Amino acid sequence: MTIEQGLDTVIRAEGLSKTFRLSRLRKVDALKDVTLAVSKNEYVVFRGPSGSGKTTLLNILGCLGRPSLGRIYLNGEDVTELGEEELCRIRRKNIGFIFQGFNLLPRMSAWENVSIPLIPLGVGERERFLRACALLERLGLQERVHHSPEELSGGEQQRVSVARALINEPDLILADEPTSNIDSDSAYKVLAAFASLRAKGSTLVVATHDHTLFQEVNTVYHLIDGRITDKELKKRP
Amino acid sequence: MEPFNTRRKHWNLFLTATGNLVQRTPFRSAIILISLLAILFPFLTALSISEGIKAQSKISVEEGADFYITGDAGGSSAPLSRTSIDRFQTLPGVSRVVPRIVGRAYLGEQIVTIVGMPETLIVDTLSLMSGRSIQQKGEVIVGASLGRTYDLTEGSRFYLPINRWKRFTVVGTLSPSCTIWSAKLIYMSLEDAGELFRMKDMVTDFLIYANPGDNPVVNIHLQQENRAGLPLRMQSRELIQSYLQKGFDSRTGVLTAFYIVAFALSVPLILVVWGLGSVERKKEIALLKAVGWETLDVIEMALWENVLLSLAGATLAFLLAFLWIKGFNGFFIAQFFLAEPGLVPDFPVPSRFLPITAFMALFLSLALTLTGSLYYTWRTAITPSAELLR
């Protein structure tokens, strides 16, 4: 299956497959022949049971991992064969990633965690602090700016992780189970942040089971055993 | 997307590295610093003492005579007749000839070196801490260390039992700032030394001083004397200097070789220490890469961490070595360099802190920390983030 590259296509994946080799004899096919396209300002959800390949697909779309087969295009550019450093630059420039496990650095405060992507860009410490504080305030964490991750609840940690993904103002946000294991208040704030991002024109790709995240969604892809089994169009972007 | 500010970026990475060391992982930083100190401090102390001894030897040789002449008996040193002084004094280019008797004796439990010289010349040679020079037979000047050990001050009397019991009176004490070889010396008149060692009318050697620029002339005439029937063993200042240089080079070589072995053995230690929290470090690097840090950014941060740790380690080791020598007189370490029994020498241990020593400390420190971390950081940084974050 092929999908035409539209003018406003942000991501295009063609025949993506990913195989993890566990040992010489054992291997796991995490993705099988996945083809999809995501347009600008679209809100896409990957839905499927545990182990269906949602995180693997998200990692590949976010240039964090490489497919075993297939090609991936970002804003029309084929990034499949790009080197690790070029992918780093693309992540820095275009992509904000929200991890399921938060992945906050335990010895840094909330604002320091949020501002990590700005360090190699040469943004001064004061400006980093102000920008991180502004984002944390938007996510209701103004009282937690100097707290370390271990002093924050799961929901607060997730919001710090969201703030970190947004600090570079990327045009593509990829979120892996952003509301799992967090309280409803935190989930609401994360949703509000997503809505605000979309209003600004960002594209959102989320892997989730959470139905509250389906409210404003444009497209839902159902994944089972690494294959897209169904594509559900909800709203036009 | 942010406009790029390269200079600010390096400064940010430096500050992040500093924060990592001081605020985020102070325990690990402290352990690495202690490991560096344990490796570098004895090395710096030993090297500085070695350089100090070398410098004092150089001064001793430079301030000494131009030629040291003894008799030759089948290739070994032998005493010379005291009357030979007339033959040497009349040689062209010679400005002064000093007859000397040097021997060793026990004073209490310690072996001391006894130097007998004409009383009139002793006063020119020595730097006294207290007292006066020798004016008559039976008077001696003692080294500072001996004076302290046996509580010998001006007016103290003691016996030296060699060939016969002979009583001496202390009239002066050498300055502790004299070279370490003076610490256990006893100066006395030539006559006293002659009686003590039964060398009446004989001397162990002559010190020959040449007029400036006349060394080659004196050298030629001394060799002519040798050929003319007076069997001599002659050592020039240059010859002694070259012996000393060879000796010190060999000692420094042995020390360096020993430390290369110690260094090689300590690399695994540093690797283990760096390994503390390596899982956390791996995740940290993976995350940094995931949010857009390039491999070089990660390596630069790790490099700053190493440079800062190395600088701190080398500086602390240098200061500790300085304190160890100046404050604790080279406790324990000095005994490996000086023929001095006991943990603390009873005279000021000579030392010299050279820029090259500081540079070596920094180099070793850097090599140790970089070996421990840079390869690991690079390997982790080039691994796809998704694999590390899984």
XYZ file of C-alpha atoms in Angstrom:
627
model
C 0.000 0.000 0.000
C 1.294 3.463 -0.806
C 0.101 6.866 0.262
C 0.609 9.959 -1.818
C 2.640 12.764 -0.301
C 0.291 15.710 0.129
C 1.479 19.271 0.458
C 0.532 19.322 4.109
C 1.760 15.815 4.990
C 4.050 15.922 8.025
C 4.783 12.216 8.356
C 4.554 9.516 5.739
C 5.434 5.919 6.537
C 5.636 3.259 3.867
C 5.765 -0.442 4.612
C 7.383 -0.043 8.003
C 8.478 -3.240 9.681
C 10.535 -3.667 12.794
C 12.045 -6.874 14.008
C 13.774 -7.195 17.378
C 16.294 -9.967 17.597
C 16.189 -11.377 21.113
C 18.796 -14.079 20.479
C 20.277 -15.899 17.521
C 17.157 -17.991 17.131
C 14.455 -15.820 18.641
C 13.070 -12.680 17.085
C 9.971 -10.605 17.543
C 8.188 -8.768 14.734
C 7.020 -5.626 16.502
C 5.744 -3.906 13.336
C 4.580 -5.439 10.080
C 4.140 -3.448 6.908
C 2.735 -0.289 8.455
C 1.804 2.460 6.014
C 0.240 5.737 7.099
C 0.332 9.493 6.666
C -0.208 12.288 9.132
C -1.139 15.764 7.929
C -0.259 19.102 9.438
C -2.340 19.996 12.497
C -3.860 16.511 12.500
C -4.530 14.712 15.756
C -3.817 11.012 15.333
C -4.215 8.245 17.888
C -2.689 4.775 17.783
C -4.844 2.399 19.677
C -4.233 -1.213 20.485
C -3.574 -3.706 23.239
C -0.272 -3.944 25.061
C 2.470 -5.265 22.806
C 0.655 -4.268 19.628
C 3.603 -2.087 18.490
C 2.304 1.397 19.371
C 5.478 2.506 21.183
C 7.734 1.026 18.494
C 5.792 2.862 15.785
C 5.922 6.101 17.751
C 9.688 5.718 18.272
C 10.272 5.217 14.573
C 8.042 8.146 13.605
C 9.938 10.270 16.162
C 13.329 9.251 14.680
C 14.305 7.553 17.949
C 14.501 4.140 16.328
C 15.006 2.790 12.834
C 12.721 0.493 10.893
C 14.014 -2.895 9.760
C 12.146 -2.379 6.493
C 10.210 0.427 4.845
C 10.713 4.136 4.552
C 9.810 7.115 6.610
C 9.375 10.680 5.353
C 9.271 13.763 7.543
C 7.980 16.926 5.907
C 8.659 15.268 2.573
C 12.267 14.367 3.361
C 13.284 10.721 3.450
C 14.845 10.266 6.894
C 15.176 6.478 6.805
C 18.866 6.416 5.991
C 19.926 9.565 7.817
C 22.760 9.295 10.321
C 22.247 9.481 14.074
C 23.463 13.083 14.264
C 21.120 14.278 11.517
C 18.259 12.559 13.289
C 19.286 14.380 16.486
C 19.046 17.688 14.681
C 15.625 16.762 13.280
C 14.383 15.777 16.747
C 15.692 19.044 18.144
C 14.126 21.108 15.406
C 10.822 19.392 14.687
C 9.804 16.895 17.318
C 8.657 16.941 20.925
C 8.471 13.500 22.529
C 6.436 12.632 25.609
C 7.550 9.311 27.050
C 5.343 6.855 28.840
C 7.852 6.472 31.670
C 8.396 10.263 31.889
C 12.190 9.827 31.598
C 13.015 12.773 33.824
C 16.565 13.118 35.098
C 16.291 12.345 38.801
C 18.988 14.755 39.988
C 17.623 17.779 38.158
C 14.794 20.023 39.318
C 11.550 20.336 37.356
C 12.634 23.494 35.543
C 16.063 22.036 34.735
C 14.423 18.939 33.257
C 12.129 21.082 31.149
C 14.983 23.199 29.835
C 17.320 20.322 28.861
C 16.632 20.624 25.102
C 17.655 24.306 25.185
C 21.140 23.682 26.651
C 22.937 22.749 23.409
C 21.091 25.522 21.587
C 23.045 28.074 23.572
C 20.069 29.578 25.374
C 21.248 31.332 28.530
C 20.351 29.976 31.936
C 18.079 32.875 32.886
C 16.085 32.623 29.689
C 15.863 28.840 30.055
C 14.536 29.294 33.553
C 11.924 31.864 32.522
C 10.693 29.794 29.608
C 10.558 26.608 31.662
C 8.676 28.429 34.433
C 6.157 29.817 31.949
C 5.440 26.331 30.597
C 5.269 24.764 34.045
C 2.844 27.490 35.110
C 0.647 26.748 32.097
C 0.551 23.130 33.229
C -0.282 24.092 36.817
C 3.173 23.356 38.261
C 4.207 26.868 39.288
C 4.707 25.646 42.874
C 6.892 22.753 41.762
C 9.511 24.563 39.711
C 12.428 23.701 41.988
C 11.252 20.249 43.017
C 13.120 17.149 41.942
C 11.196 14.362 40.156
C 11.116 12.208 43.272
C 9.288 15.015 45.067
C 6.589 15.073 42.376
C 3.563 12.823 41.903
C 3.243 10.700 38.752
C 0.848 13.224 37.235
C 3.180 16.113 37.994
C 6.110 14.237 36.519
C 4.134 13.619 33.354
C 3.309 17.324 33.102
C 7.006 18.165 33.493
C 7.668 15.689 30.686
C 5.011 17.432 28.563
C 6.589 20.815 29.293
C 9.969 19.477 28.192
C 8.484 18.269 24.912
C 6.995 21.709 24.277
C 9.941 23.918 25.241
C 11.329 23.964 21.698
C 7.926 24.767 20.243
C 8.064 21.768 17.874
C 5.532 21.349 15.099
C 5.154 17.609 15.753
C 4.342 16.173 19.188
C 4.550 12.447 19.775
C 3.111 11.186 23.048
C 3.289 7.664 24.370
C 0.463 6.932 26.812
C 0.541 10.503 28.142
C -2.322 10.005 30.585
C -1.639 6.498 31.826
C -0.907 6.223 35.540
C -1.800 9.831 36.262
C -4.727 11.335 38.137
C -7.702 12.827 36.321
C -6.762 16.400 37.223
C -3.323 15.939 35.690
C -4.867 14.219 32.663
C -7.184 17.178 32.203
C -4.243 19.597 32.276
C -2.342 17.504 29.757
C -5.387 17.487 27.489
C -5.724 21.234 27.817
C -2.070 21.603 26.842
C -2.658 19.418 23.760
C -5.692 21.478 22.768
C -3.657 24.642 23.067
C -0.897 23.141 20.934
C -3.319 22.147 18.222
C -4.779 25.604 18.264
C -1.301 26.867 17.452
C -1.054 24.496 14.490
C 0.974 21.611 15.959
C 0.486 18.048 14.824
C -0.226 15.509 17.522
C 0.380 11.770 17.406
C -0.583 9.845 20.524
C -0.413 6.205 21.464
C -3.045 5.508 24.107
C -5.822 3.372 25.528
C -7.409 6.379 27.216
C -10.788 7.277 25.665
C -10.690 10.816 27.074
C -7.939 11.505 24.557
C -10.216 10.509 21.664
C -12.528 13.536 22.017
C -10.867 15.859 19.504
C -9.063 13.192 17.505
C -9.061 13.234 13.680
C -7.823 9.736 12.942
C -7.549 6.568 14.995
C -5.330 3.712 13.826
C -6.012 0.329 15.420
C -2.931 -1.827 15.829
C -2.887 -5.513 16.615
C 0.290 -7.610 16.559
C 2.218 -4.888 14.773
C -0.283 -4.405 11.953
C -2.743 -1.602 11.329
C -6.027 -3.420 11.284
C -8.343 -0.463 11.064
C -8.277 3.249 10.303
C -11.085 5.306 11.770
C -11.668 8.853 10.544
C -13.310 10.902 13.292
C -13.087 14.570 12.353
C -11.494 16.454 9.506
C -8.399 18.352 10.645
C 13.562 26.712 16.559
C 16.164 28.680 18.529
C 18.877 30.728 16.807
C 22.138 28.993 17.499
C 24.683 30.575 19.867
C 27.843 28.477 19.757
C 29.800 30.246 22.484
C 26.797 30.177 24.800
C 26.331 26.497 24.009
C 29.842 25.606 25.233
C 29.317 27.722 28.313
C 25.982 25.951 28.965
C 27.629 22.549 28.606
C 30.401 23.626 30.971
C 27.871 24.818 33.554
C 25.840 21.628 33.182
C 28.989 19.551 33.703
C 29.844 21.590 36.806
C 26.306 21.134 38.104
C 26.517 17.384 37.475
C 29.723 17.104 39.484
C 28.900 19.419 42.354
C 25.128 19.304 42.780
C 23.837 16.193 41.102
C 26.458 13.535 41.782
C 28.651 14.884 44.591
C 29.190 11.425 46.078
C 30.524 9.968 42.850
C 32.691 13.048 42.268
C 34.125 12.709 45.775
C 34.979 9.027 45.247
C 36.700 9.775 41.930
C 38.645 12.632 43.527
C 39.762 10.402 46.399
C 40.851 7.725 43.908
C 42.825 10.306 41.937
C 44.442 11.603 45.121
C 45.387 8.085 46.202
C 47.175 7.585 42.896
C 48.680 11.019 42.292
C 49.663 12.257 45.729
C 52.427 9.678 46.476
C 53.744 10.132 42.937
C 53.959 13.909 43.246
C 55.496 13.709 46.700
C 58.123 11.224 45.536
C 58.887 13.194 42.393
C 59.241 16.463 44.318
C 61.578 14.902 46.888
C 63.609 13.345 44.098
C 63.872 16.745 42.387
C 64.821 18.377 45.701
C 67.656 15.929 46.284
C 68.780 16.410 42.705
C 68.863 20.197 43.146
C 70.860 19.946 46.383
C 73.340 17.575 44.767
C 73.775 20.033 41.959
C 74.419 22.886 44.402
C 76.869 20.745 46.394
C 78.818 19.847 43.298
C 78.780 23.368 41.900
C 79.915 24.892 45.173
C 82.545 22.195 45.676
C 86.037 21.902 44.314
C 86.949 21.660 40.632
C 88.951 18.454 41.160
C 88.930 15.743 43.839
C 92.246 13.908 44.013
C 92.986 10.693 45.889
C 95.812 8.244 45.653
C 95.533 5.196 43.442
C 96.282 1.732 44.727
C 95.490 -0.845 42.067
C 92.420 0.985 40.882
C 91.056 1.788 44.368
C 91.268 5.030 46.269
C 94.199 5.340 48.624
C 95.443 8.023 51.041
C 97.943 10.581 49.858
C 100.844 12.094 51.705
C 100.009 15.472 53.166
C 103.197 16.841 51.658
C 101.771 16.329 48.156
C 99.975 19.598 48.710
C 103.136 21.447 47.663
C 103.148 19.717 44.275
C 99.509 20.590 43.604
C 99.732 24.151 44.872
C 102.487 24.995 42.443
C 100.610 23.702 39.396
C 99.687 26.442 36.896
C 96.036 27.557 37.196
C 95.502 26.240 40.734
C 94.085 28.819 43.132
C 93.668 26.742 46.284
C 94.287 23.221 47.556
C 92.430 21.845 50.574
C 93.632 18.644 52.233
C 90.837 16.566 53.717
C 90.291 13.414 55.732
C 86.866 11.822 55.367
C 85.809 8.775 57.346
C 82.870 7.209 59.097
C 82.298 6.396 62.719
C 79.541 5.430 65.107
C 78.148 8.079 67.378
C 75.766 6.243 69.666
C 73.720 4.125 67.314
C 74.151 6.311 64.279
C 76.785 6.221 61.606
C 78.186 9.691 61.120
C 80.525 11.107 58.531
C 83.610 12.825 59.884
C 85.336 15.487 57.844
C 88.700 16.784 58.892
C 89.958 20.031 57.311
C 92.415 22.750 58.238
C 90.694 24.966 60.845
C 91.316 28.132 58.838
C 89.415 26.750 55.842
C 86.408 25.382 57.738
C 85.153 28.866 58.483
C 84.949 29.664 54.736
C 83.083 26.480 53.895
C 80.283 26.250 56.416
C 77.042 27.984 57.180
C 76.486 27.839 60.941
C 73.173 27.926 62.753
C 74.857 28.725 66.049
C 78.281 28.885 67.670
C 81.590 29.550 65.995
C 84.107 27.852 63.788
C 86.880 25.546 64.984
C 89.880 27.330 66.424
C 91.877 24.564 68.051
C 92.244 20.815 68.385
C 89.441 18.954 70.147
C 86.728 21.241 68.829
C 84.021 20.097 66.428
C 81.048 21.440 64.513
C 78.097 19.063 64.265
C 75.264 18.724 61.752
C 71.822 20.023 62.776
C 70.267 16.556 62.839
C 73.024 15.129 65.050
C 72.774 18.110 67.345
C 69.051 17.548 67.786
C 69.320 13.788 68.194
C 72.018 13.847 70.880
C 71.209 17.266 72.291
C 74.648 18.532 71.327
C 74.889 22.273 71.793
C 77.849 24.595 72.222
C 79.970 23.341 75.071
C 78.655 19.766 74.904
C 81.322 17.106 75.115
C 81.337 13.609 73.699
C 83.687 10.742 72.920
C 84.283 9.073 69.618
C 85.659 5.542 69.921
C 87.492 4.639 66.737
C 91.103 3.671 67.044
C 91.203 5.283 70.477
C 88.814 7.167 72.662
C 88.986 10.816 71.935
C 87.012 13.573 73.567
C 85.541 16.451 71.559
C 83.809 19.704 72.435
C 81.020 21.085 70.272
C 81.631 24.710 69.309
C 79.028 25.137 66.596
C 76.043 23.615 64.857
C 75.485 23.604 61.113
C 72.457 25.376 59.725
C 69.516 23.034 58.927
C 69.295 24.777 55.555
C 72.599 23.166 54.568
C 72.309 20.218 52.199
C 70.916 16.960 53.589
C 74.400 15.428 53.553
C 75.454 17.920 56.227
C 72.792 16.741 58.651
C 74.949 13.994 60.097
C 78.398 15.443 59.555
C 81.022 16.221 62.159
C 83.626 18.747 61.143
C 86.944 18.745 62.989
C 90.498 19.834 62.430
C 92.718 17.887 60.087
C 94.989 16.915 62.999
C 92.107 15.518 65.047
C 90.815 13.506 62.102
C 94.351 12.253 61.422
C 94.658 11.036 65.006
C 91.201 9.528 64.988
C 91.734 7.517 61.817
C 95.483 6.986 62.396
C 96.366 8.925 59.296
C 99.157 11.058 60.588
C 100.741 13.018 57.708
C 98.216 11.511 55.303
C 94.906 12.710 53.836
C 92.093 10.846 52.095
C 91.816 13.451 49.338
C 92.757 16.893 48.110
C 90.193 19.413 46.928
C 91.695 21.446 44.114
C 90.172 24.755 43.085
C 91.203 26.218 39.730
C 91.294 29.840 38.666
C 88.284 30.774 36.491
C 88.776 29.348 33.028
C 91.864 27.354 34.009
C 90.191 23.982 34.517
C 91.573 22.471 31.289
C 95.100 23.629 32.182
C 94.898 22.170 35.689
C 93.437 18.984 34.271
C 96.407 18.564 31.907
C 98.963 19.224 34.664
C 97.298 16.800 37.061
C 97.454 14.112 34.398
C 101.125 14.922 33.844
C 101.696 14.490 37.595
C 99.991 11.138 37.364
C 102.241 10.035 34.513
C 105.279 11.417 36.315
C 104.989 8.781 39.008
C 102.440 10.049 41.518
C 99.550 7.555 41.141
C 96.364 9.598 41.305
C 92.647 9.058 40.956
C 91.141 12.260 39.693
C 87.499 13.249 39.496
C 86.536 16.535 37.928
C 83.358 18.452 38.753
C 81.985 17.678 35.283
C 82.562 13.965 35.823
C 80.738 14.028 39.150
C 77.920 16.018 37.613
C 77.527 13.450 34.846
C 77.536 10.573 37.412
C 74.868 12.355 39.418
C 72.762 13.052 36.360
C 72.931 9.398 35.339
C 72.017 8.318 38.851
C 69.051 10.635 39.070
C 67.866 9.805 35.590
C 67.946 6.151 36.503
C 66.103 6.802 39.786
C 63.470 8.943 38.063
C 63.154 6.257 35.406
C 62.576 3.580 38.040
C 60.041 5.819 39.777
C 58.223 6.558 36.529
C 58.225 2.885 35.534
C 56.820 1.993 38.936
C 54.112 4.565 38.482
C 53.219 3.431 35.005
C 52.536 0.012 36.529
C 50.559 1.619 39.360
C 48.745 3.727 36.781
C 47.843 0.679 34.709
C 46.570 -1.077 37.811
C 44.525 1.933 38.834
C 42.669 2.220 35.533
C 40.277 -0.617 36.483
C 39.700 1.137 39.819
C 38.666 4.318 38.050
C 36.529 2.297 35.647
C 34.750 0.718 38.596
C 34.239 4.127 40.186
C 32.931 5.565 36.928
C 30.696 2.519 36.710
C 28.889 3.701 39.844
C 25.543 4.902 38.569
C 26.322 3.833 35.011
C 22.757 2.630 34.428
C 21.501 6.045 35.418
C 24.149 7.666 33.234
C 23.150 5.525 30.281
C 19.513 6.622 30.643
C 20.603 10.220 31.008
C 22.622 10.101 27.784
C 19.760 8.347 25.976
C 17.349 11.039 27.072
C 19.706 13.845 26.094
C 20.022 12.297 22.650
C 16.250 11.789 22.444
C 15.549 15.484 23.080
C 18.008 16.552 20.410
C 21.497 16.641 21.910
C 24.118 15.582 19.402
C 26.792 13.015 20.244
C 29.406 15.783 20.342
C 27.312 17.757 22.836
C 27.153 14.745 25.147
C 30.873 14.085 24.741
C 31.704 17.737 25.362
C 29.737 17.691 28.593
C 31.507 14.474 29.670
C 34.828 16.029 28.663
C 34.170 19.093 30.810
C 33.321 16.805 33.717
C 36.603 14.966 33.242
C 38.647 18.119 32.832
C 37.137 19.649 35.960
C 37.658 16.465 37.962
C 41.218 16.151 36.678
C 42.012 19.768 37.471
C 40.574 19.407 40.951
C 42.334 16.051 41.468
C 45.713 17.289 40.230
C 45.488 20.543 42.211
C 44.488 18.764 45.408
C 47.212 16.142 44.918
C 49.766 18.904 44.334
C 48.655 20.813 47.441
C 48.587 17.654 49.534
C 52.085 16.692 48.358
C 53.277 20.205 49.249
C 51.663 19.998 52.677
C 53.032 16.482 53.184
C 56.592 17.592 52.536
C 56.544 21.035 54.119
C 54.164 20.225 56.977
C 54.902 16.568 57.734
C 58.477 16.473 56.382
C 57.667 13.753 53.860
C 56.330 11.347 56.492
C 56.726 7.714 55.352
C 57.434 8.566 51.692
C 60.827 10.291 52.254
C 62.420 7.145 53.681
C 62.369 5.566 50.213
C 64.586 8.351 48.877
C 66.916 9.103 51.731
C 69.300 6.851 53.554
C 67.454 7.649 56.711
C 65.813 5.077 58.908
C 62.433 5.911 60.405
C 59.196 7.348 59.166
C 60.127 11.011 59.578
C 63.647 12.250 58.743
C 65.076 14.489 61.461
C 66.216 17.132 58.975
C 64.185 19.137 56.478
C 63.464 16.917 53.503
C 64.583 18.676 50.305
C 61.904 19.133 47.701
C 61.288 20.981 44.501
C 57.887 21.534 42.921
C 58.389 22.100 39.227
C 55.806 23.116 36.622
C 56.520 19.866 34.792
C 55.480 17.944 37.930
C 52.175 19.822 38.015
C 51.713 19.194 34.306
C 52.414 15.479 34.756
C 49.860 15.335 37.575
C 47.257 16.940 35.353
C 48.131 14.698 32.435
C 47.905 11.517 34.528
C 44.705 12.720 36.099
C 43.160 13.454 32.718
C 44.322 10.155 31.280
C 42.774 8.277 34.202
C 39.412 9.998 34.101
C 39.158 10.011 30.317
C 40.012 6.319 30.140
C 37.250 5.708 32.628
C 34.480 7.592 30.938
C 34.960 8.928 27.470
C 34.753 5.660 25.550
C 31.726 4.601 27.569
C 30.026 7.950 26.925
C 30.738 7.772 23.223
C 29.486 4.185 22.912
C 26.304 5.084 24.743
C 25.781 8.271 22.770
C 25.928 6.531 19.391
C 23.413 3.874 20.416
C 19.872 4.712 19.227
C 17.953 6.289 22.097
C 14.954 3.983 21.684
C 17.132 0.984 22.524
C 18.514 2.590 25.666
C 15.201 3.960 26.879
C 13.389 0.647 26.422
